[in-house]
Coordinates of N, CA and C in Angstrom, one line a residue:
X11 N 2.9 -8.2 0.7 CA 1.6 -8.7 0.4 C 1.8 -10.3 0.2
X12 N 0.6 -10.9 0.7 CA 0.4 -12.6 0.9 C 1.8 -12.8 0.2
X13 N 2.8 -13.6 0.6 CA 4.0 -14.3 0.3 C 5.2 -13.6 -1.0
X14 N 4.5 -12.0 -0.7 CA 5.6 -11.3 -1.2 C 5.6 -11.9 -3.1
X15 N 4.3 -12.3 -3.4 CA 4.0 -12.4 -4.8 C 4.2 -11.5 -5.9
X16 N 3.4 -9.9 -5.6 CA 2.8 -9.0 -6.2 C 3.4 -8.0 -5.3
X17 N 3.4 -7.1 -6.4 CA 4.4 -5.7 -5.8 C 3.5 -4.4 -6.8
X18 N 3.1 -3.8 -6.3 CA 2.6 -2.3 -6.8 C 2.2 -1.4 -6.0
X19 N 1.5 -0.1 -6.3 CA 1.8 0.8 -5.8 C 0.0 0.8 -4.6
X20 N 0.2 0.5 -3.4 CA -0.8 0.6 -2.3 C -1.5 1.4 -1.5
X21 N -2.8 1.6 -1.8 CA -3.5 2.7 -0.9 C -3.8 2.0 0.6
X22 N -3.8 2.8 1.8 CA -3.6 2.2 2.6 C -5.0 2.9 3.2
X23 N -6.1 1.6 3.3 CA -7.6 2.3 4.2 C -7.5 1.8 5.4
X24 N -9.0 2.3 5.9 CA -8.7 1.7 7.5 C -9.1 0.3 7.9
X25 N -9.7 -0.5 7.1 CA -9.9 -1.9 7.2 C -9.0 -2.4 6.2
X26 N -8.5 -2.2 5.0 CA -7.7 -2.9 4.1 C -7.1 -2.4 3.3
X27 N -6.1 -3.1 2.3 CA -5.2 -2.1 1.7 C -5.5 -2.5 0.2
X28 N -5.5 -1.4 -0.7 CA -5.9 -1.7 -2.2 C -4.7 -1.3 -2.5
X29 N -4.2 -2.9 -3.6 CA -2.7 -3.0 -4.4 C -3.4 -2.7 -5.5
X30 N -2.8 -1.6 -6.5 CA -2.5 -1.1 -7.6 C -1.8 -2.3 -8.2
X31 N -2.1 -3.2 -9.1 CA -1.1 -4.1 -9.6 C -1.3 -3.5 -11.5
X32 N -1.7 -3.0 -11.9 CA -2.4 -2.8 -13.4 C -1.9 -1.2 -13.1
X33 N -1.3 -0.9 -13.9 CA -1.4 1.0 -13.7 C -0.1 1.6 -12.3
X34 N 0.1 0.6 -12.0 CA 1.2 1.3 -10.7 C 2.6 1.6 -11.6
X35 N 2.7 1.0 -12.5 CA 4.3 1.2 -12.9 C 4.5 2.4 -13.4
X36 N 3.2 3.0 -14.4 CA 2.7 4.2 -14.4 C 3.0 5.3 -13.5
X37 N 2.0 5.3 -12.6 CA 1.7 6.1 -11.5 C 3.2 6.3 -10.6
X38 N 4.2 5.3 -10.4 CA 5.4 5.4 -9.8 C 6.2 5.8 -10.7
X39 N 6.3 5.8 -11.7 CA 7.0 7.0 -13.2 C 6.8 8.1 -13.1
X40 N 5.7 8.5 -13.0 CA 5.3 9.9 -12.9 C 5.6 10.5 -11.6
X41 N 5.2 9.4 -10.6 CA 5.7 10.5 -9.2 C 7.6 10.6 -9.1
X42 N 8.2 9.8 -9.6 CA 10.2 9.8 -8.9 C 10.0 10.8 -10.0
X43 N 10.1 11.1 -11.5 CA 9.9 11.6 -12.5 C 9.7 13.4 -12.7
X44 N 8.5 13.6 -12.2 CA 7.9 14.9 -11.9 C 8.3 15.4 -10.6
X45 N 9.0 16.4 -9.9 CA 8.5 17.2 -8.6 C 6.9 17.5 -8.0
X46 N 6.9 17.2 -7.1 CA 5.1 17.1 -6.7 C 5.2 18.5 -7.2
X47 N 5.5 19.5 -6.6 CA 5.1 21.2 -6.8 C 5.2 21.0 -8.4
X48 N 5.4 20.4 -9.6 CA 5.0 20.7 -10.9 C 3.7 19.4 -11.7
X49 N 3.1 19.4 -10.4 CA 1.7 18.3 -10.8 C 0.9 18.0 -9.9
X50 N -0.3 17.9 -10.5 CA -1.8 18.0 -9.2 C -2.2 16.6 -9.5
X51 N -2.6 15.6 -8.5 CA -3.9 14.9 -8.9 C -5.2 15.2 -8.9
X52 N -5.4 14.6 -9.6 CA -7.1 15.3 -9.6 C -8.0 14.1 -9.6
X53 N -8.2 13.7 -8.4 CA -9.1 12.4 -8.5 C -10.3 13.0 -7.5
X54 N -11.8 12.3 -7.4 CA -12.6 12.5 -6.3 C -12.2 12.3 -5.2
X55 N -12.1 13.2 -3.9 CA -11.5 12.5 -2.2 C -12.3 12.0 -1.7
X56 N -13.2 10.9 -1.1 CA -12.1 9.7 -1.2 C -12.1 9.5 -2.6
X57 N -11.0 8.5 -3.1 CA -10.8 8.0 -4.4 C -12.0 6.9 -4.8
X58 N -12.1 7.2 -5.9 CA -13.4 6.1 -6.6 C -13.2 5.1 -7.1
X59 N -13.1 3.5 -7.0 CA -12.5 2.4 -6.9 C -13.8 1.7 -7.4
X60 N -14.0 1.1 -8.6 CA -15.4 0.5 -8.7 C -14.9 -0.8 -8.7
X61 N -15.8 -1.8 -8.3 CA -15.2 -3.1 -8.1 C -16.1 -4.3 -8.9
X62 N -15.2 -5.0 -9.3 CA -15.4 -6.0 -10.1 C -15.7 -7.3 -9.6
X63 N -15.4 -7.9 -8.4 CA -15.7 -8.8 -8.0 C -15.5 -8.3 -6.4
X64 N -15.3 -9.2 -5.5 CA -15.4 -9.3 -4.1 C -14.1 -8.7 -3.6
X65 N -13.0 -9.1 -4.6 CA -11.6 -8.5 -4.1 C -10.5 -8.3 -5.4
X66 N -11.6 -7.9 -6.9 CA -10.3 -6.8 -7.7 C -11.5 -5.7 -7.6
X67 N -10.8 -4.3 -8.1 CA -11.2 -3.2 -8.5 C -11.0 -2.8 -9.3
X68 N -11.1 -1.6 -10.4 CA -10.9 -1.2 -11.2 C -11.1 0.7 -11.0
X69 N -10.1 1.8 -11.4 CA -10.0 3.0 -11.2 C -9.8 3.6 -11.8
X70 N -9.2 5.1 -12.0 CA -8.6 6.1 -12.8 C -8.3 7.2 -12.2
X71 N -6.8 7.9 -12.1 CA -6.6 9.1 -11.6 C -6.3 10.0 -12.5
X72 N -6.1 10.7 -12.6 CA -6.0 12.1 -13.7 C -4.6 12.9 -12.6
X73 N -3.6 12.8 -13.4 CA -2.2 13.8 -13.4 C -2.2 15.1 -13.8
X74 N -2.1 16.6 -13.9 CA -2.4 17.4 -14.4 C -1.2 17.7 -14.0
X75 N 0.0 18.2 -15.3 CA 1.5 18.9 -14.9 C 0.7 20.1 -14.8
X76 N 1.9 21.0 -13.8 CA 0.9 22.9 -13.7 C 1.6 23.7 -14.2
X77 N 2.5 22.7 -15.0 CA 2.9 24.1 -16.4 C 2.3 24.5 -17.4
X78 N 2.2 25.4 -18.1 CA 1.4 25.6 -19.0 C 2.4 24.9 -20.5
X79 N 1.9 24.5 -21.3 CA 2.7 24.0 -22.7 C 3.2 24.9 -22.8
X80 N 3.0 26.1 -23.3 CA 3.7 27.6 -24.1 C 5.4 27.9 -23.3
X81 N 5.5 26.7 -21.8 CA 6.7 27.5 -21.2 C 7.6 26.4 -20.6
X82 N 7.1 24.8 -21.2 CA 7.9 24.0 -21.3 C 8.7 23.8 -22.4
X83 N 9.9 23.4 -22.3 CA 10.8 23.3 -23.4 C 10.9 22.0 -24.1
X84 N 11.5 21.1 -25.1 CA 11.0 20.3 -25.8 C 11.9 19.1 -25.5
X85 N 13.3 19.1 -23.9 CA 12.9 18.1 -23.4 C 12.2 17.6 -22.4
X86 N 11.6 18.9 -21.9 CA 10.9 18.6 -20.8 C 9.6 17.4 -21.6
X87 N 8.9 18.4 -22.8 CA 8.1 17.7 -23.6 C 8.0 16.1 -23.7
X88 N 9.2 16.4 -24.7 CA 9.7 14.8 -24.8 C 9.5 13.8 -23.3
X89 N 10.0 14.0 -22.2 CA 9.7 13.6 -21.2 C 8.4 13.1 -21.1
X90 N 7.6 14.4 -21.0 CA 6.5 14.2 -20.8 C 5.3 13.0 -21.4
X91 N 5.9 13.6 -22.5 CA 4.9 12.6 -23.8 C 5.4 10.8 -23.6
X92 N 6.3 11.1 -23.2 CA 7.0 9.4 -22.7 C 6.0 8.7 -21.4
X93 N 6.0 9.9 -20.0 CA 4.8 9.3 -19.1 C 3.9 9.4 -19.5
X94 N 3.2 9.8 -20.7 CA 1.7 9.5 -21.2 C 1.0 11.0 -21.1
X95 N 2.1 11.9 -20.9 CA 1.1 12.9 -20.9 C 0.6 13.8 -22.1
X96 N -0.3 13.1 -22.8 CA -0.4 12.9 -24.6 C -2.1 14.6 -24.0
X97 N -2.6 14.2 -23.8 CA -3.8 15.0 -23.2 C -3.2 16.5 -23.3
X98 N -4.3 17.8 -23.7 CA -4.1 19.1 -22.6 C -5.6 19.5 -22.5
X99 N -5.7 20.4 -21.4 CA -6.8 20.9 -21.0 C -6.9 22.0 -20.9
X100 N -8.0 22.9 -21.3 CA -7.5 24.7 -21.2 C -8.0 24.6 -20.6
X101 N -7.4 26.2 -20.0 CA -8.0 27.3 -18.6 C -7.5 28.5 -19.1
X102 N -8.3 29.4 -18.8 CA -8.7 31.0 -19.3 C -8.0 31.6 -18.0
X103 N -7.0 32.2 -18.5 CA -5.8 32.9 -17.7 C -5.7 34.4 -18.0
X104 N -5.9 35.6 -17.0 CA -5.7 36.7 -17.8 C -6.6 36.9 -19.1
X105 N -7.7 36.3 -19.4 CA -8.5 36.4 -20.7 C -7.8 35.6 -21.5
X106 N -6.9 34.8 -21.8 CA -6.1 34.1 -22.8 C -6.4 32.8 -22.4
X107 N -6.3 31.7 -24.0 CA -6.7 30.5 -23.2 C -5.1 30.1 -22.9
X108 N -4.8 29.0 -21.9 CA -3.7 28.8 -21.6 C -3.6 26.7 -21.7
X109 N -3.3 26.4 -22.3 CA -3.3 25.0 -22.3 C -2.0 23.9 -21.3
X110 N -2.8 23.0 -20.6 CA -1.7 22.3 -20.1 C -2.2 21.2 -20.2
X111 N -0.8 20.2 -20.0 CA -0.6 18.6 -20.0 C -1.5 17.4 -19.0
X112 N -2.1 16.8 -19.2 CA -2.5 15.9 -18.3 C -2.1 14.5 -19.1
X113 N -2.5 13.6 -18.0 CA -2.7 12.0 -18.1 C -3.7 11.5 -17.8
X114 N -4.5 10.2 -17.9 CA -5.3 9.6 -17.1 C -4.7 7.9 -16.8
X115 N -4.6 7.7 -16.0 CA -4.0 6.2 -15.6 C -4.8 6.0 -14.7
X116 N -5.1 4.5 -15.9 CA -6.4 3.4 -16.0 C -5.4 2.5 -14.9
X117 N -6.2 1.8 -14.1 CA -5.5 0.8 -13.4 C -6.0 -0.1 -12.7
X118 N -6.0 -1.0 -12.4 CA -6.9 -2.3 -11.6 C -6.1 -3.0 -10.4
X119 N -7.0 -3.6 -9.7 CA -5.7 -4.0 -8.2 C -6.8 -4.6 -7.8
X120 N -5.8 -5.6 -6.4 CA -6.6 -6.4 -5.9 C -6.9 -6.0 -4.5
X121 N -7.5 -6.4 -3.6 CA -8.3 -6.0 -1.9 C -7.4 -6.8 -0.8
X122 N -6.5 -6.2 -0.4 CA -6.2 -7.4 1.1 C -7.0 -6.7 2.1
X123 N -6.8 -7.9 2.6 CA -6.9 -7.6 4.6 C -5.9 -6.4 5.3
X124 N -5.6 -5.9 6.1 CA -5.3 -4.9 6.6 C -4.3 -5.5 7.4
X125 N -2.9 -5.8 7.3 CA -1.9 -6.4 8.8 C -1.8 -5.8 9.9
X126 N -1.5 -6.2 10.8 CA -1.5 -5.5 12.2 C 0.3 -4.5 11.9
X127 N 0.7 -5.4 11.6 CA 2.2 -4.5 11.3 C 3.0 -4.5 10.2
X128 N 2.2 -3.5 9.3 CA 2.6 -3.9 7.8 C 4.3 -3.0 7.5
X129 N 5.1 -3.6 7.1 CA 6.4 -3.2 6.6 C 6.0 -2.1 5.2
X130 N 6.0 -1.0 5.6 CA 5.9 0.1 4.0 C 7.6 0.0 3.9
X131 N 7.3 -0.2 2.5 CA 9.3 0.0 2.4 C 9.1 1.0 1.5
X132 N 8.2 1.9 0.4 CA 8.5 3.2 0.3 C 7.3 4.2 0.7
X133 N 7.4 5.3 1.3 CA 6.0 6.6 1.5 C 6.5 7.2 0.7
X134 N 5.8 8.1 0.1 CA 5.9 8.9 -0.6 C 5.7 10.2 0.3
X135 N 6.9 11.2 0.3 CA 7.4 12.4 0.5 C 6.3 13.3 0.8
X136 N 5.2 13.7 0.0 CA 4.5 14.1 0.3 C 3.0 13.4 -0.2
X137 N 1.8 13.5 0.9 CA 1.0 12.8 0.9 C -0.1 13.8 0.0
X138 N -0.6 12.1 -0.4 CA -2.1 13.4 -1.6 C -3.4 13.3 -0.5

């Protein structure tokens, strides 16, 4: 990005790219951190980006681990409660309520232009 200033985590659209600069240190904690197969995002597709001026935004994704509390152990816990995942949400399993872990990471970023040949120096393994 413009003279290699700012560094965070980048959605890549088809006219331009939104830098995550607020909330990416987050967001890249939780993904090296967690195995994708033990967490969903759960954001609107496309993602919902409200904007503040001409070129910052402001967002929120929601992390949901897909274990239930009752079968994580307490340092998985501990872990968890360290990425922020302070939240749970029930779902009715078998008639039983079943509680699990979420996050929500708040985050803001700014708008580039789109390069003709942009250098990704990391992708992420599997795409959301």
């Amino acid at each position: 990005v413009e003279n290699d200033q700012e560094q965070g985590f980048v959605f890549v659209g088809k006219d331009y790219n939104y830098l995550m600069t607020d909330g990416s240190s987050n967001l890249l904690n939780i993904i090296k951190s967690i195995p994708a197969e033990q967490r969903n995002l759960k954001t609107p597709s496309p993602l919902v980006l409200e904007m503040d001026d001409s070129t910052h935004f402001h967002g929120e994704i929601t992390i949901r681990y897909n274990i239930p509390t009752y079968q994580i152990d307490e340092k998985q816990k501990e872990l968890l409660n360290t990425l922020g995942f302070k939240n749970q949400f029930m779902a009715m399993e078998n008639q039983k309520q079943v509680f699990y872990p979420f996050t929500i990471i708040r985050f803001k970023g700014k708008i580039y232009q789109k390069a003709d040949n942009q250098k990704i120096q990391q992708q992420l393994p599997t795409p959301y």
